[in-house]
Tab-separated table of C-alpha atoms and ligand atoms in Angstrom:
chain	number	residue	atom	x	y	z
H	1	MET	CA	-0.318	28.410	-9.231
H	2	TRP	CA	-1.251	25.320	-7.288
H	3	ARG	CA	-4.496	25.234	-5.304
H	4	PRO	CA	-6.270	22.238	-3.738
H	5	ASP	CA	-8.592	22.392	-6.762
H	6	SER	CA	-6.139	23.387	-9.504
H	7	TRP	CA	-6.178	19.759	-10.714
H	8	ARG	CA	-9.632	20.521	-12.130
H	9	GLU	CA	-7.946	22.377	-15.008
H	10	ARG	CA	-6.283	19.136	-16.148
H	11	PRO	CA	-7.700	15.949	-17.637
H	12	ALA	CA	-8.820	13.768	-14.707
H	13	LEU	CA	-9.072	10.075	-15.558
H	14	GLN	CA	-10.994	7.444	-13.581
H	15	GLN	CA	-13.404	9.859	-11.887
H	16	PRO	CA	-16.896	8.550	-11.124
H	17	GLU	CA	-19.936	10.262	-12.563
H	18	TYR	CA	-22.668	11.193	-10.130
H	19	ALA	CA	-26.265	11.665	-11.196
H	20	ASP	CA	-27.053	13.942	-8.253
H	21	THR	CA	-24.310	16.556	-8.274
H	22	ALA	CA	-26.002	18.733	-5.635
H	23	GLU	CA	-25.874	15.781	-3.241
H	24	LEU	CA	-22.198	15.260	-4.086
H	25	GLU	CA	-21.434	18.910	-3.225
H	26	ARG	CA	-23.275	18.592	0.111
H	27	VAL	CA	-21.304	15.476	1.023
H	28	LEU	CA	-17.958	17.023	0.075
H	29	ALA	CA	-18.730	20.150	2.096
H	30	GLU	CA	-19.525	17.961	5.100
H	31	LEU	CA	-16.359	15.901	4.641
H	32	HIS	CA	-14.284	19.046	4.538
H	33	LEU	CA	-15.493	19.983	8.035
H	34	LEU	CA	-14.945	16.644	9.751
H	35	PRO	CA	-11.859	16.120	11.931
H	36	PRO	CA	-8.813	14.775	10.070
H	37	LEU	CA	-7.660	11.164	10.392
H	38	VAL	CA	-3.943	11.850	10.611
H	39	THR	CA	-1.819	14.811	11.672
H	40	SER	CA	0.775	16.941	9.943
H	41	TRP	CA	3.492	15.877	12.407
H	42	GLU	CA	2.875	12.215	11.686
H	43	ILE	CA	3.106	12.973	7.963
H	44	ILE	CA	6.377	14.836	8.419
H	45	GLY	CA	7.604	12.013	10.659
H	46	LEU	CA	6.967	9.536	7.869
H	47	ARG	CA	8.637	11.788	5.308
H	48	ASP	CA	11.748	11.908	7.515
H	49	GLN	CA	11.730	8.123	7.893
H	50	LEU	CA	11.335	7.680	4.137
H	51	ALA	CA	14.300	10.012	3.658
H	52	GLU	CA	16.337	7.591	5.777
H	53	ALA	CA	15.008	4.698	3.720
H	54	THR	CA	16.211	6.511	0.571
H	55	GLU	CA	19.680	6.474	2.130
H	56	GLY	CA	19.414	2.745	2.812
H	57	LYS	CA	18.907	3.105	6.560
H	58	ARG	CA	15.347	1.811	6.726
H	59	PHE	CA	13.201	-0.622	4.770
H	60	VAL	CA	9.542	-0.093	3.845
H	61	LEU	CA	6.799	-2.683	4.119
H	62	GLN	CA	3.701	-1.312	2.432
H	63	ALA	CA	0.903	-3.862	2.395
H	64	GLY	CA	-2.800	-4.561	2.629
H	65	ASP	CA	-5.886	-5.216	0.548
H	66	CYS	CA	-6.129	-4.316	-3.109
H	67	ALA	CA	-9.484	-2.774	-2.261
H	68	GLU	CA	-10.816	-2.530	1.272
H	69	ARG	CA	-14.450	-3.448	1.689
H	70	PHE	CA	-16.878	-1.829	4.093
H	71	ILE	CA	-17.985	-5.264	5.334
H	72	ASP	CA	-14.413	-5.990	6.421
H	73	CYS	CA	-14.403	-3.145	8.934
H	74	THR	CA	-14.718	-5.660	11.788
H	75	PRO	CA	-12.550	-6.331	14.859
H	76	VAL	CA	-11.403	-9.733	13.621
H	77	ARG	CA	-10.408	-8.549	10.155
H	78	ILE	CA	-8.599	-5.518	11.487
H	79	THR	CA	-6.633	-7.474	14.086
H	80	ASN	CA	-5.717	-10.097	11.491
H	81	THR	CA	-4.442	-7.406	9.124
H	82	LEU	CA	-2.418	-5.822	11.871
H	83	LYS	CA	-1.045	-9.185	12.919
H	84	VAL	CA	0.219	-10.180	9.485
H	85	LEU	CA	1.790	-6.766	8.924
H	86	LEU	CA	3.523	-6.789	12.289
H	87	GLN	CA	4.794	-10.310	11.892
H	88	MET	CA	6.085	-9.663	8.396
H	89	SER	CA	7.818	-6.529	9.565
H	90	MET	CA	9.542	-8.379	12.402
H	91	VAL	CA	10.766	-11.035	9.994
H	92	LEU	CA	12.007	-8.314	7.638
H	93	VAL	CA	13.905	-6.568	10.421
H	94	ILE	CA	15.972	-9.724	10.839
H	95	GLY	CA	16.819	-9.815	7.134
H	96	ALA	CA	17.245	-6.103	6.566
H	97	GLN	CA	19.170	-5.452	9.778
H	98	ARG	CA	17.553	-2.037	9.819
H	99	PRO	CA	14.263	-0.613	11.074
H	100	VAL	CA	11.182	-1.330	9.014
H	101	ILE	CA	8.598	1.352	8.203
H	102	ARG	CA	5.086	-0.132	8.194
H	103	ILE	CA	2.564	1.453	5.855
H	104	GLY	CA	-0.845	-0.216	5.640
H	105	ARG	CA	-2.798	-0.127	2.411
H	106	PHE	CA	-5.736	0.651	4.644
H	107	ALA	CA	-8.038	3.182	6.292
H	108	GLY	CA	-9.048	4.656	2.952
H	109	GLN	CA	-8.196	2.177	0.159
H	110	TYR	CA	-11.781	2.335	-1.019
H	111	ALA	CA	-11.553	3.659	-4.602
H	112	LYS	CA	-10.313	1.600	-7.552
H	113	PRO	CA	-9.257	2.456	-11.098
H	114	ARG	CA	-10.831	0.170	-13.696
H	115	SER	CA	-9.664	-0.718	-17.200
H	116	ALA	CA	-13.224	-0.407	-18.535
H	117	ASN	CA	-15.947	2.033	-17.527
H	118	HIS	CA	-18.623	-0.585	-18.094
H	119	GLU	CA	-19.112	-4.275	-17.554
H	120	THR	CA	-21.410	-6.488	-19.641
H	121	ARG	CA	-22.938	-9.736	-18.384
H	122	ASP	CA	-25.489	-11.737	-20.355
H	123	GLY	CA	-26.216	-8.784	-22.624
H	124	VAL	CA	-26.702	-6.337	-19.727
H	125	THR	CA	-24.260	-3.427	-19.481
H	126	LEU	CA	-23.722	-1.530	-16.216
H	127	PRO	CA	-21.051	0.811	-14.833
H	128	SER	CA	-17.985	-0.990	-13.458
H	129	TYR	CA	-17.536	-1.437	-9.734
H	130	ARG	CA	-15.077	1.280	-8.602
H	131	GLY	CA	-14.626	0.495	-4.922
H	132	ASP	CA	-16.889	0.785	-1.891
H	133	ASN	CA	-16.444	4.574	-1.679
H	134	ILE	CA	-18.097	4.885	-5.084
H	135	ASN	CA	-20.602	2.094	-5.710
H	136	ARG	CA	-21.325	-1.529	-4.815
H	137	PRO	CA	-20.065	-4.732	-6.433
H	138	GLU	CA	-23.434	-6.472	-6.985
H	139	PHE	CA	-24.401	-6.541	-10.643
H	140	THR	CA	-27.601	-4.456	-10.474
H	141	ALA	CA	-28.278	-0.977	-11.798
H	142	ALA	CA	-28.970	0.334	-8.278
H	143	ALA	CA	-25.766	-1.107	-6.810
H	144	ARG	CA	-23.556	0.187	-9.612
H	145	CYS	CA	-24.895	3.734	-9.400
H	146	ALA	CA	-22.290	6.097	-7.873
H	147	ASP	CA	-23.652	7.212	-4.498
H	148	PRO	CA	-22.128	10.305	-2.812
H	149	GLN	CA	-23.212	9.081	0.649
H	150	LEU	CA	-20.688	6.234	0.325
H	151	LEU	CA	-17.885	8.790	0.580
H	152	LEU	CA	-19.057	9.636	4.089
H	153	ARG	CA	-19.486	5.976	4.980
H	154	GLY	CA	-15.937	5.309	3.753
H	155	TYR	CA	-14.444	8.190	5.686
H	156	GLU	CA	-16.191	7.017	8.831
H	157	ARG	CA	-14.944	3.451	8.405
H	158	ALA	CA	-11.421	4.662	7.744
H	159	SER	CA	-11.676	6.613	10.975
H	160	MET	CA	-13.043	3.647	12.942
H	161	MET	CA	-10.339	1.392	11.626
H	162	LEU	CA	-7.574	3.822	12.421
H	163	ASN	CA	-8.978	4.403	15.880
H	164	PHE	CA	-8.909	0.671	16.567
H	165	VAL	CA	-5.429	0.233	15.079
H	166	ARG	CA	-4.041	3.058	17.209
H	167	ALA	CA	-5.664	1.629	20.339
H	168	LEU	CA	-4.401	-1.890	19.648
H	169	VAL	CA	-0.862	-0.754	19.002
H	170	LYS	CA	-0.802	1.460	22.063
H	171	GLY	CA	-2.374	-1.254	24.188
H	172	GLY	CA	0.365	-3.782	23.489
H	173	PHE	CA	-1.122	-5.787	20.621
H	174	ALA	CA	2.249	-5.426	18.976
H	175	ASP	CA	3.668	-7.609	21.718
H	176	LEU	CA	5.155	-10.423	19.688
H	177	HIS	CA	7.394	-11.981	22.277
H	178	HIS	CA	5.739	-15.273	21.763
H	179	PRO	CA	6.761	-17.134	18.633
H	180	GLU	CA	3.662	-19.259	19.160
H	181	TYR	CA	1.669	-16.227	17.947
H	182	PHE	CA	3.084	-16.986	14.526
H	183	ASP	CA	0.883	-19.610	12.865
H	184	LEU	CA	3.578	-21.595	11.151
H	185	ASP	CA	1.754	-24.741	10.020
H	186	TRP	CA	2.699	-24.087	6.419
H	187	VAL	CA	6.369	-24.276	7.321
H	188	HIS	CA	6.136	-28.083	7.387
H	189	HIS	CA	5.607	-27.910	3.640
H	190	SER	CA	8.709	-25.836	3.048
H	191	PRO	CA	12.208	-27.108	2.396
H	192	LEU	CA	13.347	-24.064	4.377
H	193	ALA	CA	11.537	-25.129	7.579
H	194	ALA	CA	14.598	-25.285	9.792
H	195	GLU	CA	15.806	-21.893	8.639
H	196	TYR	CA	12.381	-20.312	9.246
H	197	HIS	CA	12.207	-21.711	12.758
H	198	ARG	CA	15.669	-20.315	13.431
H	199	MET	CA	14.516	-16.891	12.235
H	200	VAL	CA	11.519	-16.909	14.562
H	201	ASP	CA	13.825	-17.855	17.439
H	202	THR	CA	16.113	-15.007	16.435
H	203	ILE	CA	13.167	-12.623	16.677
H	204	SER	CA	12.505	-13.657	20.284
H	205	THR	CA	16.192	-13.431	21.157
H	206	SER	CA	16.582	-9.995	19.585
H	207	LEU	CA	13.497	-8.725	21.375
H	208	ARG	CA	14.892	-9.878	24.706
H	209	PHE	CA	18.236	-8.332	23.848
H	210	MET	CA	16.645	-4.989	22.945
H	211	GLU	CA	14.633	-4.986	26.120
H	212	ASN	CA	17.637	-5.671	28.260
H	213	VAL	CA	19.803	-3.112	26.535
H	214	LEU	CA	17.226	-0.361	26.069
H	215	ASP	CA	15.249	-1.159	29.168
H	216	VAL	CA	11.940	-0.947	27.314
H	217	ARG	CA	9.430	-3.660	26.862
H	218	VAL	CA	8.772	-3.939	23.158
H	219	GLY	CA	5.077	-3.744	22.418
H	220	GLU	CA	4.229	-1.956	25.629
H	221	THR	CA	5.604	1.264	24.316
H	222	ASP	CA	4.461	3.724	21.692
H	223	ARG	CA	7.472	2.909	19.580
H	224	ILE	CA	5.634	0.864	17.010
H	225	ASP	CA	4.612	3.260	14.264
H	226	PHE	CA	1.885	2.409	11.832
H	227	PHE	CA	1.289	4.593	8.833
H	228	THR	CA	-1.549	4.532	6.321
H	229	GLY	CA	-1.598	4.850	2.563
H	230	HIS	CA	-4.154	4.656	-0.203
H	231	GLU	CA	-4.373	5.461	-3.889
H	232	ALA	CA	-5.238	9.141	-4.298
H	233	LEU	CA	-7.702	8.444	-7.065
H	234	HIS	CA	-11.000	10.211	-6.384
H	235	LEU	CA	-9.808	13.770	-6.593
H	236	ARG	CA	-12.872	15.579	-5.257
H	237	TYR	CA	-12.669	13.315	-2.188
H	238	GLU	CA	-8.936	13.912	-1.725
H	239	GLU	CA	-9.393	17.635	-2.247
H	240	ALA	CA	-11.927	17.689	0.609
H	241	GLN	CA	-9.228	16.303	2.933
H	242	THR	CA	-6.625	18.834	1.839
H	243	ARG	CA	-6.070	21.404	4.523
H	244	LYS	CA	-3.746	23.928	6.065
H	245	VAL	CA	-2.678	23.505	9.660
H	246	PRO	CA	-1.591	26.179	12.148
H	247	ARG	CA	2.092	27.127	12.225
H	248	ARG	CA	3.131	25.091	9.219
H	249	ARG	CA	3.506	26.114	5.630
H	250	GLY	CA	1.674	24.405	2.817
H	251	TYR	CA	-1.241	22.034	2.527
H	252	PHE	CA	-1.549	18.498	3.857
H	253	ASN	CA	-3.786	15.649	2.844
H	254	LEU	CA	-4.964	14.787	6.356
H	255	HIS	CA	-6.791	11.611	5.378
H	256	THR	CA	-3.658	9.542	4.932
H	257	HIS	CA	0.074	9.714	5.514
H	258	PHE	CA	1.161	8.328	2.180
H	259	PRO	CA	-1.066	8.909	-0.859
H	260	TRP	CA	0.096	7.322	-4.099
H	261	VAL	CA	-0.832	7.853	-7.729
H	262	GLY	CA	-1.739	4.679	-9.624
H	263	LEU	CA	-0.423	3.541	-12.976
H	264	ARG	CA	-3.518	4.532	-14.916
H	265	THR	CA	-3.504	8.120	-13.648
H	266	ASN	CA	0.207	8.932	-13.468
H	267	ASP	CA	0.458	11.098	-16.610
H	268	PRO	CA	2.826	13.944	-15.621
H	269	GLY	CA	0.443	16.397	-17.308
H	270	GLY	CA	-2.687	14.924	-15.751
H	271	ALA	CA	-4.905	15.983	-12.870
H	272	HIS	CA	-3.588	13.471	-10.335
H	273	ILE	CA	0.013	14.615	-10.591
H	274	GLU	CA	-1.181	18.219	-10.417
H	275	TYR	CA	-3.064	17.420	-7.196
H	276	VAL	CA	-0.201	15.686	-5.364
H	277	ARG	CA	2.277	18.316	-6.530
H	278	GLY	CA	0.995	20.805	-3.987
H	279	ILE	CA	0.631	18.722	-0.837
H	280	GLU	CA	3.362	18.244	1.752
H	281	ASN	CA	2.802	14.492	2.194
H	282	PRO	CA	5.383	12.063	0.894
H	283	ILE	CA	4.113	10.877	-2.498
H	284	GLY	CA	4.253	7.501	-4.215
H	285	ILE	CA	4.018	7.034	-7.989
H	286	LYS	CA	3.353	3.638	-9.528
H	287	VAL	CA	5.781	3.072	-12.390
H	288	GLY	CA	5.213	0.395	-15.020
H	289	ALA	CA	6.774	-0.945	-18.197
H	290	GLY	CA	6.824	1.557	-21.038
H	291	THR	CA	7.711	4.534	-18.843
H	292	THR	CA	9.891	7.014	-20.722
H	293	ARG	CA	12.870	9.063	-19.568
H	294	ASP	CA	10.833	12.181	-20.267
H	295	GLN	CA	8.079	11.045	-17.893
H	296	VAL	CA	10.597	10.261	-15.169
H	297	SER	CA	12.239	13.646	-15.407
H	298	ARG	CA	8.879	15.433	-15.438
H	299	TRP	CA	7.696	13.555	-12.316
H	300	ILE	CA	10.891	14.461	-10.510
H	301	GLU	CA	10.887	18.074	-11.670
H	302	THR	CA	7.183	18.578	-10.917
H	303	LEU	CA	6.940	16.740	-7.614
H	304	ASP	CA	10.391	17.131	-6.129
H	305	ALA	CA	12.062	20.171	-7.636
H	306	ASP	CA	14.326	20.484	-4.549
H	307	ARG	CA	15.360	16.799	-4.661
H	308	GLN	CA	14.396	16.211	-1.035
H	309	PRO	CA	14.856	12.575	-0.038
H	310	GLY	CA	11.606	11.239	1.418
H	311	ARG	CA	9.386	13.336	-0.796
H	312	LEU	CA	9.112	10.980	-3.755
H	313	THR	CA	8.825	7.194	-3.958
H	314	PHE	CA	8.689	5.215	-7.177
H	315	ILE	CA	6.730	2.008	-6.667
H	316	HIS	CA	7.888	-0.085	-9.620
H	317	ARG	CA	5.600	-2.863	-10.857
H	318	TYR	CA	6.825	-4.525	-14.019
H	319	GLY	CA	6.228	-8.258	-13.776
H	320	ALA	CA	8.798	-11.003	-13.312
H	321	GLY	CA	9.412	-11.226	-17.059
H	322	ARG	CA	9.992	-7.514	-17.613
H	323	ILE	CA	11.813	-6.145	-14.615
H	324	ALA	CA	15.271	-7.158	-15.860
H	325	GLU	CA	14.867	-4.943	-18.901
H	326	ALA	CA	12.845	-2.086	-17.360
H	327	LEU	CA	14.314	-1.442	-13.905
H	328	PRO	CA	17.917	-0.643	-14.914
H	329	ARG	CA	16.527	1.947	-17.330
H	330	LEU	CA	14.363	3.498	-14.611
H	331	ILE	CA	17.355	3.768	-12.288
H	332	GLU	CA	19.415	5.396	-15.044
H	333	ASP	CA	16.595	7.802	-15.879
H	334	VAL	CA	16.285	8.835	-12.236
H	335	ARG	CA	20.029	9.405	-12.063
H	336	ALA	CA	19.975	11.431	-15.276
H	337	ALA	CA	17.355	13.703	-13.703
H	338	GLY	CA	19.368	14.034	-10.496
H	339	GLY	CA	16.475	12.436	-8.593
H	340	ARG	CA	16.755	11.298	-4.998
H	341	VAL	CA	13.946	8.829	-5.076
H	342	LEU	CA	13.023	5.889	-2.873
H	343	PHE	CA	12.449	2.677	-4.860
H	344	ILE	CA	9.829	0.192	-3.699
H	345	CYS	CA	9.066	-3.036	-5.544
H	346	ASP	CA	5.397	-3.934	-6.107
H	347	PRO	CA	5.656	-7.549	-7.319
H	348	MET	CA	1.876	-7.924	-7.583
H	349	HIS	CA	0.477	-5.753	-10.353
H	350	GLY	CA	2.758	-6.837	-13.189
H	351	ASN	CA	2.104	-10.497	-12.421
H	352	THR	CA	-1.660	-10.783	-12.676
H	353	GLN	CA	-2.914	-13.573	-14.958
H	354	THR	CA	-6.240	-15.163	-15.790
H	355	THR	CA	-6.679	-18.919	-15.498
H	356	ALA	CA	-8.284	-20.997	-18.252
H	357	SER	CA	-11.533	-20.863	-16.280
H	358	GLY	CA	-11.376	-17.063	-16.176
H	359	VAL	CA	-10.191	-16.465	-12.580
H	360	LYS	CA	-7.747	-13.627	-11.909
H	361	THR	CA	-4.736	-14.925	-10.001
H	362	ARG	CA	-1.024	-14.430	-9.350
H	363	ASP	CA	1.653	-17.056	-8.979
H	364	PHE	CA	3.702	-16.916	-5.782
H	365	ALA	CA	6.772	-17.916	-7.815
H	366	ASP	CA	6.428	-14.827	-10.070
H	367	ILE	CA	6.004	-12.573	-7.050
H	368	GLN	CA	9.096	-14.021	-5.401
H	369	SER	CA	11.046	-13.822	-8.648
H	370	GLU	CA	10.237	-10.142	-9.275
H	371	ILE	CA	11.293	-9.209	-5.740
H	372	GLU	CA	14.524	-11.184	-5.900
H	373	GLN	CA	15.392	-9.667	-9.268
H	374	ALA	CA	14.646	-6.216	-7.840
H	375	PHE	CA	17.143	-6.747	-5.007
H	376	ASP	CA	19.775	-7.978	-7.462
H	377	ILE	CA	19.291	-5.192	-9.991
H	378	HIS	CA	19.426	-2.414	-7.403
H	379	ALA	CA	22.540	-3.990	-5.880
H	380	ALA	CA	24.211	-4.400	-9.265
H	381	MET	CA	23.642	-0.688	-9.889
H	382	GLY	CA	25.173	0.270	-6.573
H	383	GLN	CA	22.072	1.047	-4.543
H	384	LYS	CA	19.547	-0.660	-2.301
H	385	LEU	CA	15.950	-1.602	-2.896
H	386	GLY	CA	14.065	0.497	-0.333
H	387	GLY	CA	11.004	-1.615	0.298
H	388	VAL	CA	8.181	-3.793	-0.936
H	389	HIS	CA	4.509	-3.161	-1.703
H	390	ILE	CA	2.304	-6.235	-1.278
H	391	GLU	CA	-1.392	-7.041	-1.694
H	392	LEU	CA	-2.325	-9.432	1.084
H	393	THR	CA	-4.861	-10.255	3.731
H	394	GLY	CA	-4.610	-11.775	7.182
H	395	GLU	CA	-7.321	-14.262	6.186
H	396	ASN	CA	-7.067	-17.748	4.774
H	397	VAL	CA	-8.235	-16.880	1.251
H	398	THR	CA	-7.306	-18.758	-1.913
H	399	GLU	CA	-6.581	-16.098	-4.517
H	400	CYS	CA	-2.907	-16.564	-5.455
H	401	VAL	CA	-1.455	-19.920	-6.518
H	402	GLY	CA	1.772	-21.440	-5.186
H	403	GLY	CA	3.627	-21.044	-1.921
H	404	ALA	CA	4.870	-23.756	0.420
H	405	ARG	CA	1.433	-25.300	0.761
H	406	GLY	CA	1.249	-25.596	-3.021
H	407	GLN	CA	-2.072	-23.853	-3.606
H	408	THR	CA	-3.357	-24.841	-7.064
H	409	GLU	CA	-5.780	-23.370	-9.596
H	410	GLU	CA	-8.422	-25.834	-8.374
H	411	ASP	CA	-8.057	-24.390	-4.857
H	412	LEU	CA	-8.970	-20.911	-6.085
H	413	THR	CA	-12.674	-21.656	-5.992
H	414	ARG	CA	-12.586	-22.470	-2.259
H	415	ALA	CA	-12.157	-19.052	-0.647
H	416	TYR	CA	-11.845	-16.400	-3.321
H	417	GLU	CA	-13.396	-13.169	-2.107
H	418	SER	CA	-11.528	-10.301	-3.780
H	419	GLN	CA	-13.664	-8.202	-6.135
H	420	VAL	CA	-10.515	-6.826	-7.698
H	421	ASP	CA	-6.949	-8.161	-7.473
H	422	PRO	CA	-5.906	-11.536	-5.957
H	423	ARG	CA	-4.079	-11.200	-2.628
H	424	LEU	CA	-1.590	-13.364	-0.775
H	425	ASN	CA	-3.193	-15.094	2.200
H	426	TYR	CA	-1.740	-15.064	5.708
H	427	GLU	CA	0.573	-18.031	5.145
H	428	GLN	CA	1.760	-16.895	1.740
H	429	ALA	CA	2.421	-13.385	3.072
H	430	LEU	CA	4.473	-14.657	5.975
H	431	GLU	CA	6.350	-17.058	3.721
H	432	LEU	CA	7.164	-14.206	1.362
H	433	ALA	CA	8.483	-12.180	4.297
H	434	PHE	CA	10.778	-15.069	5.237
H	435	LEU	CA	12.017	-15.366	1.666
H	436	ILE	CA	12.668	-11.625	1.450
H	437	ALA	CA	14.480	-11.683	4.784
H	438	ARG	CA	16.569	-14.583	3.538
H	439	LYS	CA	17.375	-12.754	0.323
H	440	MET	CA	18.417	-9.632	2.205
H	441	LYS	CA	20.564	-11.602	4.630
H	442	ASN	CA	22.316	-13.581	1.933
H	443	GLY	CA	22.855	-10.580	-0.325
H	444	PRO	CA	22.574	-10.399	-4.112
H	445	ARG	CA	23.290	-13.295	-6.413
K	501	LIG	C1	-3.287	-1.172	-7.072
K	501	LIG	O1	-2.305	-0.841	-6.379
K	501	LIG	O2	-4.250	-1.839	-6.638
K	501	LIG	C2	-3.279	-0.812	-8.507
K	501	LIG	C3	-4.399	-0.628	-9.182
K	501	LIG	O3	-2.033	-0.744	-8.986
K	501	LIG	P1	-1.481	-0.078	-10.350
K	501	LIG	O4	-1.922	1.357	-10.309
K	501	LIG	O5	0.001	-0.235	-10.176
K	501	LIG	O6	-2.027	-0.853	-11.489
K	502	LIG	CO1	-4.447	-4.102	-6.828
């Protein structure tokens, strides 16, 4: 029998340890009573849209920070994030020729899985940084101590961010009639400059066309949907957001529309899968190399026994060098289990490398290659890739190498701020959107 806390009977990986458990219980009890951040009808709305994406009628753009930071809960950062996501989605609409579902990796992406529980520097060993909801990145014993109060601070920031996003979208921020809003300096460095400029012009023309035909002014309506997603990692925290609502059956996680289970915690017999099994939200599972047919069939059987399109999304993240071997097998395994799953390509997490000087980075060329292979493989197997999952920021950081501007390893020292994974910057993100749009328009190889 599933209950919001039945996961506690299973092995739960990646959970922080708190010294003051009484304080943790007080915080969780308080969290449980606070108003939710999202509603059940929005969640069901997203599930219905994802069902259409599963049938190839929509395309998903899921994107945002690897880990949100509390200090980034500022008006400028939030508007920049919204801007890059909106612009990418408009570019993708041109390529996909179908509506794009926008899911931010935001308003709750505050807890991170770590490969090691501890970190040692100069002979000093401290607990690893696990995201701003848990502890702080500075390398001191006090900062690395898991603090229950941070869960409340995180929930409040998620709420503030979402409040601002909703107000901006409703207030017409999504008004992108003006191609000059797109900062396209980097295009000069690209051999595809002319094509990119044509695409931006197409966006303006299509907007005008839609407005004339539908008699709505795009951006001044409530038609732009924004959904949120984060990794459902900290299970006591997620449990506190798990609630029943009047006149609907089942439980909802009312913190976020689209919780996903990360690679390190996706064991079909583990606590995280047990937790998401019982909630009505659409669920994402990160799938990596080495996944077996047995795992695939257990995920499908456990999480989507009725084979309802929209319920289950596999976010595959193999790496440019592995996808050709791994993805066809995944697709076959899903078919063997009778699954009706949405496939999203995460071209980030299988392509992380460390430079000779010890900096974590990703190469734009690998990211592009994994996505292009994903489109080709799905097409060759008679289906469509349903979306992409990208780590990015609206800021001008230097964390990933490559792209039209030719960012090099030497550049990485200039503006590297991620505590966890390297993200595409604004220009790289927009360039990737153009390349994806181009790929979708031109079809498979
Ligand atoms: C992430 O999405 O930041 C992440 C940790 O990914 P994965 O679980 O796929 O490694
Ligand atoms: Co990441």
